[in-house]
Coordinates of C-alpha atoms and ligand atoms in Angstrom, one line a residue:
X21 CA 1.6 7.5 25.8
X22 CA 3.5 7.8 22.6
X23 CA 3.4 5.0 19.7
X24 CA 6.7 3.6 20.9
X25 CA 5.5 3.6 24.7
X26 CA 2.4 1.2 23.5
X27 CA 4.3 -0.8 21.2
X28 CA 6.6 -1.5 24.3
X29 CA 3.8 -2.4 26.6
X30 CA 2.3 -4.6 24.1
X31 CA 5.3 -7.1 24.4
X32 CA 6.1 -6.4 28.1
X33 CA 2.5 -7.9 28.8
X34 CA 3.0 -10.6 27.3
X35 CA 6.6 -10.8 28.4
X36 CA 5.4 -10.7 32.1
X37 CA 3.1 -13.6 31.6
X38 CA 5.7 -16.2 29.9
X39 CA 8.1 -14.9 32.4
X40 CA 10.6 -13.9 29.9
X41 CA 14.1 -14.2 30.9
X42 CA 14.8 -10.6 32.3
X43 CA 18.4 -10.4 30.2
X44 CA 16.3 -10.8 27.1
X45 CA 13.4 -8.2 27.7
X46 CA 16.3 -6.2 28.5
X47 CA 17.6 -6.7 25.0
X48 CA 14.2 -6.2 23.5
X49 CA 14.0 -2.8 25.5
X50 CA 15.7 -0.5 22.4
X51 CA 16.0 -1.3 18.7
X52 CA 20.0 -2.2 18.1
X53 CA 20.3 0.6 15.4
X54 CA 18.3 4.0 15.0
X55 CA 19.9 5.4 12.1
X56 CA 19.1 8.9 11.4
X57 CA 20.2 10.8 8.0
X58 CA 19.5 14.2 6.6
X59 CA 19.5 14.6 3.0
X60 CA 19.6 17.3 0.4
X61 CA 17.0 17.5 -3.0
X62 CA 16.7 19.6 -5.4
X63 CA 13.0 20.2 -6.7
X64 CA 11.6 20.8 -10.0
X65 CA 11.7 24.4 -9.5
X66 CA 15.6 24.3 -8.7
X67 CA 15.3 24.9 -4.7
X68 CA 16.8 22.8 -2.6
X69 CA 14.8 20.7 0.2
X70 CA 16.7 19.5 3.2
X71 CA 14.6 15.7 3.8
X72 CA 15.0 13.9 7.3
X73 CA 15.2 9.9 6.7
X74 CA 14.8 7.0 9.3
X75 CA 16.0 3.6 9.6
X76 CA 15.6 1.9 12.8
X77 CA 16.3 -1.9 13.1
X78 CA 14.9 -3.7 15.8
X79 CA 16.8 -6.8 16.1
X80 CA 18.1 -9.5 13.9
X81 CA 18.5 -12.8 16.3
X82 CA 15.9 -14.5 13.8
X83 CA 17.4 -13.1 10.3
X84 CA 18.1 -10.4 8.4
X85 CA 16.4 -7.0 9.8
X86 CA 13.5 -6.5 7.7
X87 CA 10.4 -3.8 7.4
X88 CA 8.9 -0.9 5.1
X89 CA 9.5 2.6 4.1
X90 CA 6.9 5.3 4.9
X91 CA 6.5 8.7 3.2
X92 CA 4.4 10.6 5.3
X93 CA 4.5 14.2 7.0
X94 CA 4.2 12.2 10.4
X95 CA 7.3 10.2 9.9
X96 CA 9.5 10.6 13.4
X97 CA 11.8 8.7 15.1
X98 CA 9.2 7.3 17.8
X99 CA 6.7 5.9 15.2
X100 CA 9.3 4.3 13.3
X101 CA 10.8 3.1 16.5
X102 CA 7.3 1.5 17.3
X103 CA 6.7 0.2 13.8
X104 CA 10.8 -1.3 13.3
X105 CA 9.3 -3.3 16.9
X106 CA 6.2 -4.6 15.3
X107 CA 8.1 -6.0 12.6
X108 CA 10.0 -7.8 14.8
X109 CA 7.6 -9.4 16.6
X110 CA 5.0 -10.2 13.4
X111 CA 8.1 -12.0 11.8
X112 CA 8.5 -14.0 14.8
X113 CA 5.2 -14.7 15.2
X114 CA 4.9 -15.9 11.8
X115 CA 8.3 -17.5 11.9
X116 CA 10.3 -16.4 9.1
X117 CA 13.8 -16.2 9.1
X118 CA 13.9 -12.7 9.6
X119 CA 14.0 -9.9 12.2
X120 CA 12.6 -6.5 12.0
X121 CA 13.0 -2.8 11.2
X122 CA 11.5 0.0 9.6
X123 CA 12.2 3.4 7.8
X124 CA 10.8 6.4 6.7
X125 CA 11.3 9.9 5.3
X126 CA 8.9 13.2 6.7
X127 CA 7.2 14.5 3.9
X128 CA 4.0 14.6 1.8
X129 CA 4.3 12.3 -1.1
X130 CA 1.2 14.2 -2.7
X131 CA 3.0 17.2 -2.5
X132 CA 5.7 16.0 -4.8
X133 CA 6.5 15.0 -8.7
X134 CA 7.2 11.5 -9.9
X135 CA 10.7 12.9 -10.5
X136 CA 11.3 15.0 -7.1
X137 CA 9.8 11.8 -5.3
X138 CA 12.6 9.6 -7.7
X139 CA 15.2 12.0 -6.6
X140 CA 14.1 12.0 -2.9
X141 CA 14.2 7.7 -3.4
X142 CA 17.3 8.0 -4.9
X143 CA 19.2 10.6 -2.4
X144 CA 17.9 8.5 0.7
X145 CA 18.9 5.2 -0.2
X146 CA 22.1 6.6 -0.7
X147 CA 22.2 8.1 2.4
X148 CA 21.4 5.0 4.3
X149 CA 24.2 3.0 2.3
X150 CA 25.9 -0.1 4.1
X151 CA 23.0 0.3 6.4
X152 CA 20.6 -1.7 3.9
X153 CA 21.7 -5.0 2.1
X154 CA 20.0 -8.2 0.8
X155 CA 21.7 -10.2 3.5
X156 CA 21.4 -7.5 6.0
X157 CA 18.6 -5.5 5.8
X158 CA 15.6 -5.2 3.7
X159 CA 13.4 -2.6 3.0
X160 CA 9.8 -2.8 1.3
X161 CA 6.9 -0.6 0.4
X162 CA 4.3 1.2 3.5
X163 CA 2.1 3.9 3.5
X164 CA 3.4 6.6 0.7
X165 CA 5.6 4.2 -1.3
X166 CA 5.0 1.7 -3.6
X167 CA 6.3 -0.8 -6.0
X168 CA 8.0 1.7 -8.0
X169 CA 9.7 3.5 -4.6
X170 CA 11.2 0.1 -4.4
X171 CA 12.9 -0.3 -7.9
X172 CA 14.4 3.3 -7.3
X173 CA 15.8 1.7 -3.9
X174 CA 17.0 -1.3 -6.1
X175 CA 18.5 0.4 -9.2
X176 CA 20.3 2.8 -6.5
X177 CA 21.5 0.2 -4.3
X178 CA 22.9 -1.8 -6.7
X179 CA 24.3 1.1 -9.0
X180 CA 26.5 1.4 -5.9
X181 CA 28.0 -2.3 -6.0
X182 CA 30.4 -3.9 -8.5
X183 CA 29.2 -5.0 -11.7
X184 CA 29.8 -8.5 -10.9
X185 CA 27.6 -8.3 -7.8
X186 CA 24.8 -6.2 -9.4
X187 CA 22.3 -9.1 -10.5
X188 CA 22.9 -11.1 -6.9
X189 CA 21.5 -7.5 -5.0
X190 CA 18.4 -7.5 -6.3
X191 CA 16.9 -8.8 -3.0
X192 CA 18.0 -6.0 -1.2
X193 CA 14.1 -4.6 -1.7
X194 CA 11.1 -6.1 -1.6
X195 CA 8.0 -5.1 -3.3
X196 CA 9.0 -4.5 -6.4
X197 CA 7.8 -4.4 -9.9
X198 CA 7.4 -8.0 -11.5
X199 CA 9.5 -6.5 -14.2
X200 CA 12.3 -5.7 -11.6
X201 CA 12.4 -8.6 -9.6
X202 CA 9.4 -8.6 -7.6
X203 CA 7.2 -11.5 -7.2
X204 CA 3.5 -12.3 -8.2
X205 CA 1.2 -11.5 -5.2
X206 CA 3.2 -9.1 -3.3
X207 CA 0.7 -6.2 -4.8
X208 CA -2.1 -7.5 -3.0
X209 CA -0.4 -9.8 -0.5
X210 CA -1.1 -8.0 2.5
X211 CA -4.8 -7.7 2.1
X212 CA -4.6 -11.5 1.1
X213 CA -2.9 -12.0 4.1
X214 CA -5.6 -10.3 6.3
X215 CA -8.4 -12.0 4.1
X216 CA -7.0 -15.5 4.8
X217 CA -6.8 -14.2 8.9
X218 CA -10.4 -13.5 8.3
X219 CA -10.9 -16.6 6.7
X220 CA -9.9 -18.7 9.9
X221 CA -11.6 -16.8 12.1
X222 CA -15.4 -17.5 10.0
X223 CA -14.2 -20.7 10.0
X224 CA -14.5 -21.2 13.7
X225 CA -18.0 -19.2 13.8
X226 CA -19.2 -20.8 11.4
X227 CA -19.9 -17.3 9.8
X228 CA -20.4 -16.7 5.8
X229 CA -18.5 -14.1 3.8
X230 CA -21.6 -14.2 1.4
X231 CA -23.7 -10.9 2.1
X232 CA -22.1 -10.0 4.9
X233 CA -20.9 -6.0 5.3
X234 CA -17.8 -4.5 5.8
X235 CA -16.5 -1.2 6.1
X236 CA -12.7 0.2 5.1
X237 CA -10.4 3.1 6.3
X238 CA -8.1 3.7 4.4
X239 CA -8.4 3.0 0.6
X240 CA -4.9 2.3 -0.5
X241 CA -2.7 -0.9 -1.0
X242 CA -4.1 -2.8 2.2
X243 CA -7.5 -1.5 2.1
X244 CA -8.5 -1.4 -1.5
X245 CA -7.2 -5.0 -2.1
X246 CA -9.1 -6.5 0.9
X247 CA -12.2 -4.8 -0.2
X248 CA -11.8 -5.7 -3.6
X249 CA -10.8 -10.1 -2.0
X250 CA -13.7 -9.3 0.2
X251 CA -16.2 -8.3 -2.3
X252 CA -15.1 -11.4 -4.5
X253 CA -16.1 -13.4 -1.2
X254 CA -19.8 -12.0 -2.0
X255 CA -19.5 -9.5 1.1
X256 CA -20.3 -5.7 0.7
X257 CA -18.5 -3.0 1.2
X258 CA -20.5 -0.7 2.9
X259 CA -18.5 2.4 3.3
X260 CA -14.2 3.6 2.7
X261 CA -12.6 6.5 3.4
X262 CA -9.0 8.1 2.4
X263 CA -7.4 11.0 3.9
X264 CA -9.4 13.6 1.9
X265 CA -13.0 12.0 2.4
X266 CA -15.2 9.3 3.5
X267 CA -18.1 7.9 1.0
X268 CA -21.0 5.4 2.0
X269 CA -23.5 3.5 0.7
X270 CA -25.5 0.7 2.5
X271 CA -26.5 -1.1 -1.2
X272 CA -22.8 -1.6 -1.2
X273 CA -19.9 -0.3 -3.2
X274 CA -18.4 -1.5 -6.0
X275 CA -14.6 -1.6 -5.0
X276 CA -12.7 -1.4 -8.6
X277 CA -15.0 1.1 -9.8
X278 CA -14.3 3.7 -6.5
X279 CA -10.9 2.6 -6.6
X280 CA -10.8 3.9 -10.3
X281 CA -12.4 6.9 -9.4
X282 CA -9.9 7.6 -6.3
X283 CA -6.9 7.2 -9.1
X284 CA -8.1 9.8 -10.6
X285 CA -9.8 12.1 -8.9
X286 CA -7.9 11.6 -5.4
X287 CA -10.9 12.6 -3.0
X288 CA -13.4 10.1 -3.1
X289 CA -16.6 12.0 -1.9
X290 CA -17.6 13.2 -5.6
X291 CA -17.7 9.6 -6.5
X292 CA -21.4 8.8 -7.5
X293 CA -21.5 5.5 -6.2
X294 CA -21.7 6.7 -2.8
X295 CA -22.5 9.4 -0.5
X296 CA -20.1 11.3 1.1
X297 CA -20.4 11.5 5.0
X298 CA -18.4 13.0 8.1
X299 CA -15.3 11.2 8.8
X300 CA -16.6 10.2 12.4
X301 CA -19.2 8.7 10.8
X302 CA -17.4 5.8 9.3
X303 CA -16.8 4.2 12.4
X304 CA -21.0 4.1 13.9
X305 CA -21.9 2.3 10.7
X306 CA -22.9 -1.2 11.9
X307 CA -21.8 -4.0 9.4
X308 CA -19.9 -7.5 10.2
X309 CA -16.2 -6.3 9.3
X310 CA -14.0 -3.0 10.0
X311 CA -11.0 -2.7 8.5
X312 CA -8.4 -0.4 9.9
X313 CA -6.0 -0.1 6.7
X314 CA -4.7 3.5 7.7
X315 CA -2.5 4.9 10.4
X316 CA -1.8 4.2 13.6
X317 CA -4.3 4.9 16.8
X318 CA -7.2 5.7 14.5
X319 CA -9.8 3.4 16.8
X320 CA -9.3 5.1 20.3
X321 CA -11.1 5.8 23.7
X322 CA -13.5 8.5 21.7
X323 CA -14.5 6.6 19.0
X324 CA -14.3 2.5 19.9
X325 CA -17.4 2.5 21.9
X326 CA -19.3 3.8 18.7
X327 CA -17.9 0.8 17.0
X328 CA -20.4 -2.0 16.1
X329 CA -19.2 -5.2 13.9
X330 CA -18.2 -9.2 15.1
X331 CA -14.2 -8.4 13.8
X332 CA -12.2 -6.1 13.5
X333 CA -8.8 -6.7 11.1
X334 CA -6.1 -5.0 11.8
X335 CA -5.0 -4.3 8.0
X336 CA -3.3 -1.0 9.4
X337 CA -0.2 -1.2 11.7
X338 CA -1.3 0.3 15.6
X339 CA -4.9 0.9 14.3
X340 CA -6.1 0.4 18.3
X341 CA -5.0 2.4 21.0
X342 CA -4.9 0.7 24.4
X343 CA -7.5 1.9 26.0
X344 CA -9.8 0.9 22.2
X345 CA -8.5 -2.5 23.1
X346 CA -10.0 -2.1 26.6
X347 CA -13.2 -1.3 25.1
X348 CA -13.5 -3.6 22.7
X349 CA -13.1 -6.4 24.3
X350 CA -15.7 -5.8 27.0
X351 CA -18.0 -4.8 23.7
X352 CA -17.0 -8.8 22.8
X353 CA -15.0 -7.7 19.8
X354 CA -12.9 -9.8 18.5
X355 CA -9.9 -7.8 17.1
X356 CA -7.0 -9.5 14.6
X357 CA -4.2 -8.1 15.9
X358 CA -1.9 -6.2 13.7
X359 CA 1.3 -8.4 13.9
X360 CA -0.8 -11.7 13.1
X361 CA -3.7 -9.7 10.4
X362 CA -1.1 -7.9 8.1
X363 CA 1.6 -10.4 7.7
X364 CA 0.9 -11.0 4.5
X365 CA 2.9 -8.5 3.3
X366 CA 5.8 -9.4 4.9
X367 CA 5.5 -12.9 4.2
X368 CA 5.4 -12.8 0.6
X369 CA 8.1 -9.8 0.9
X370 CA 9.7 -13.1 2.2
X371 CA 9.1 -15.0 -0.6
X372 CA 10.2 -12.5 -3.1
X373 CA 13.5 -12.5 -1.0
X374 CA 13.6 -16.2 -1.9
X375 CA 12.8 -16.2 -5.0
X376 CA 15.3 -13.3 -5.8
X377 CA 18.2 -15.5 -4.1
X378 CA 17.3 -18.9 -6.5
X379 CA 16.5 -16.9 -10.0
X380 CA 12.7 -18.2 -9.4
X381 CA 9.5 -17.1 -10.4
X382 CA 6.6 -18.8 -8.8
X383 CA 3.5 -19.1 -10.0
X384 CA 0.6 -17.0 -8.2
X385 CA -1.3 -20.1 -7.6
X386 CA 2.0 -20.9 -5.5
X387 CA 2.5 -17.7 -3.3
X388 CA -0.9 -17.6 -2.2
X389 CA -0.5 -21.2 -1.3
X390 CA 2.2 -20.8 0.9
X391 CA 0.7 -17.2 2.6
X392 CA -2.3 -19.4 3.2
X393 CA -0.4 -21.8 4.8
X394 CA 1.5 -19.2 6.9
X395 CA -1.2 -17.2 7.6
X396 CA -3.3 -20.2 9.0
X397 CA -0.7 -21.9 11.0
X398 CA 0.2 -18.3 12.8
X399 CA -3.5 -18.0 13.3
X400 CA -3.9 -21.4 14.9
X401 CA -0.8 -20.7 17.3
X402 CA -2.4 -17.6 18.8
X403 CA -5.7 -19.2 19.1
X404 CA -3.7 -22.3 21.0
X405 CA -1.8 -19.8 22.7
X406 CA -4.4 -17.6 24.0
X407 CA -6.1 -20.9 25.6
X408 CA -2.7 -22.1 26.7
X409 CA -2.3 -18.6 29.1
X410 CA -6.4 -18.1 29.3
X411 CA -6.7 -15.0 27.5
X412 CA -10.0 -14.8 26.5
X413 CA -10.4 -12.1 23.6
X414 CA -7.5 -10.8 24.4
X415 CA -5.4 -12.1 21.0
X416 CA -3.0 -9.5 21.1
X417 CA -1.3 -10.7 23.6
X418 CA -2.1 -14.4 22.6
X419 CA 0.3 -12.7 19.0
X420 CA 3.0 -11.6 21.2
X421 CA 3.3 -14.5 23.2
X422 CA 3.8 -16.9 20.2
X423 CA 6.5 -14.3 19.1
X424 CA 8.6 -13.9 22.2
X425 CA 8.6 -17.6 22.7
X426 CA 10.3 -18.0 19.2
X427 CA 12.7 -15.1 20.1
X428 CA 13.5 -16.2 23.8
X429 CA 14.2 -19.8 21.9
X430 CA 16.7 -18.2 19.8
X431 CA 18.3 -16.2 22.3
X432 CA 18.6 -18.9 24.9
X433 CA 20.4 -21.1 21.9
X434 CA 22.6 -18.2 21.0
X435 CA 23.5 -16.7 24.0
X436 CA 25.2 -13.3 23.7
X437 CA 28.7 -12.4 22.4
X438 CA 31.0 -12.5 23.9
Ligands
NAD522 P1 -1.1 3.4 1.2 O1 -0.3 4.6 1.2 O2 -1.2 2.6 0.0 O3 -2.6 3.7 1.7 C1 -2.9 4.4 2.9 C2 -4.3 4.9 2.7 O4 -4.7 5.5 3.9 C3 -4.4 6.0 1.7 O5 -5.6 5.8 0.9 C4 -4.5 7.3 2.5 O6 -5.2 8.3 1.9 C5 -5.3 6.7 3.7 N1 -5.3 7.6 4.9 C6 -4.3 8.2 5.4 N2 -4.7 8.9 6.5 C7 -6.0 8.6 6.6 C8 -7.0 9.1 7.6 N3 -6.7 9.9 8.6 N4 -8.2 8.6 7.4 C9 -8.5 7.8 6.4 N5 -7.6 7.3 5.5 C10 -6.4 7.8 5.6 O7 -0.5 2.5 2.4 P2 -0.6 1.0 2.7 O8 0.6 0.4 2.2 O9 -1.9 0.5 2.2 O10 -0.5 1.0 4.3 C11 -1.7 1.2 5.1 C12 -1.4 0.5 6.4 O11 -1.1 -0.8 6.3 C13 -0.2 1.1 7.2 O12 -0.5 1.1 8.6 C14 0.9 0.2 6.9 O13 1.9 0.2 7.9 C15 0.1 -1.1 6.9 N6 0.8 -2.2 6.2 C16 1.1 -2.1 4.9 C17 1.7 -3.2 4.2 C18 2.1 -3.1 2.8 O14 2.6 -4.1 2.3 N7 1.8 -2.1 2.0 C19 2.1 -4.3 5.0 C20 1.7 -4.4 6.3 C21 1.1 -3.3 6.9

């Protein structure tokens, strides 16, 4: 099955139990726009590079099309297809006025200088032109790009715009620089977001974040911020991994100090905090926690069975395969889905948005207020939801079905034009 193929089934599931209205889950069958651009570069060493660039939005019935940018060899049009549809359905589900879509360009960002990768920015948010726009559709940082990916995005957006207009268009990116117009929190809002997920389901086990053990894939925005929230919970980080190593240590790792060494040293098996083991390793080590905060189907048929902790947070987007899901949940796992565990981001993409249309800063103490709030309200509708249709462990689809719900609402109000 490809990425796009699960993504689909994910919603029809649940789409077939609500008995959605057939003309909608026709709708919901394709993304409205797949926009596809190739792009010239020129490198350092004066050769020219000739990059492929995605944009796919979803749909838009809730708000303005909104999702990240990925910079990853990987990048095709059926993951980004399957990610612009996760979007869609996590802003529904956490009900913000928005709808979904994601991008991406197919290349190694390791492979590239700061000013090839500003160039590359640069070129491809030209490319995609009208297609982006504060009021139509905004990007934000994924896997490969970052906070300064975005103010390259903004500066060229708004470069492109009257003078007049410049200083209103500054919302046309999320995730940027607090210098540029970004907003406190959004650096570690998604592994907030998933902390706070976490946070509501101890609460109804009555479990305790104080010595318990986690383990990380994937050590970069999502998974080096949760470990670091996690670690500030009291809980120990037993083992992370990157895409060059995988280092454990069952006293527990210190989170800033591998995090430092990563920075600089990429690989993190030299790191003398830990031992470096076998990738497959990392996902037999028994602790309380995993968190998925790399690519998609990384816990599959092979490996889920190994798999031994009470939760599993979906930091990642598509983390689980199907057949994982299958396995999990007759192991008793409880998994966070994707679309309810890394909402964070989003959501406080969201409030940067807001805060970008009213000339606001808000204080951090305010931001993670209102992602708690979010966060714990979307929880509780899943949980009420998954009892509503008798799900069981099954909180995927419990996710989808609060989303679809808020989307059929709309689209029953709306109707279609003409
Ligand atoms: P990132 O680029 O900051 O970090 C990704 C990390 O994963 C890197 O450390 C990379 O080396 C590692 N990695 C890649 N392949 C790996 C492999 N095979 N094994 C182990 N590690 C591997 O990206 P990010 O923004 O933290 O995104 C990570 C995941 O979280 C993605 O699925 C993304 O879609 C999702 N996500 C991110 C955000 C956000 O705001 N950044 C929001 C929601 C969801």
């Amino acid at each position: 099955m490809s990425l796009y193929e699960i993504a689909q089934n994910q919603w029809r599931h649940a789409a077939e139990l609500m008995e959605l209205e057939p003309w909608i889950a026709t709708i919901l069958s394709e993304p409205k726009n797949e926009i596809r651009v190739n792009f010239p570069v020129q490198m350092d060493d004066g050769h020219y590079l000739l990059l492929t660039g995605y944009r796919v939005q979803h749909h838009n019935i809730l708000g303005p099309y909104k999702g990240g940018i990925r910079y990853h060899p990987q990048v095709d049009i059926d993951e980004v297809k399957a990610l612009a549809s996760w979007m869609a359905f996590k802003c529904a589900l956490t009900d913000l006025p928005l709808g979904g879509a994601k991008g991406g360009v197919e290349l190694d960002p390791k492979q590239h200088s700061k000013n090839e990768l500003m160039r590359i920015t640069r070129r491809f948010t030209h490319a995609l032109g009208e297609n982006i726009g504060p009021d139509y559709d905004i990007p934000a940082p994924d896997m490969g790009t970052n906070a300064q990916t975005m103010v390259w995005m903004m500066d060229t957006y708004i470069n492109a715009t009257s003078a007049h207009d410049r200083f209103a268009m500054r919302g046309v990116v999320t995730g940027k620089t607090l210098s540029c117009g970004g907003s406190l929190g959004r650096d570690k809002a998604t592994a907030q977001g998933t902390v706070y997920a976490l946070e509501s389901w101890a609460e109804r086990r009555g479990f305790n974040f104080d010595g318990a053990t986690f383990v990380v894939q994937g050590f970069g925005n999502a998974g080096s911020w949760t470990a670091r929230l996690l670690c500030k919970k009291g809980a120990k980080l037993l083992a992370a991994s990157n895409s060059r190593g995988v280092v454990y240590n069952e006293k527990g790792i210190d989170p800033d100090a591998l995090l430092a060494y990563i920075t600089k040293h990429k690989d993190p098996s030299g790191f003398s905090g830990a031992e470096s083991i076998p990738d497959k390793q990392l996902w037999q080590i028994k602790a309380d926690i995993l968190v998925p905060a790399a690519l998609e189907s990384q816990i599959d048929g092979g490996n889920a069975g190994d798999i031994d902790v009470k939760v599993i947070a979906e930091a990642a987007n598509g983390p689980t395969s199907p057949a994982a899901d299958d396995v999990l949940r007759e192991k008793g796992i409880t998994v966070i889905p994707d679309i309810l565990c890394n909402a964070g981001g989003v959501i406080v993409s969201y409030f940067e948005w807001v805060q970008n249309r009213k000339n606001e800063r808000w204080e951090l103490e305010e931001v993670d207020r209102k992602l708690r709030r979010l966060m714990t309200v979307a929880y509780d509708a899943v949980e009420e939801t998954g009892k509503r249709f008798d799900l069981g462990q099954d909180t995927r689809t419990a996710a989808y079905l609060v989303a679809l719900e808020r989307i059929q609402a709309a689209y029953q109000d709306r109707g279609i034009f003409p």
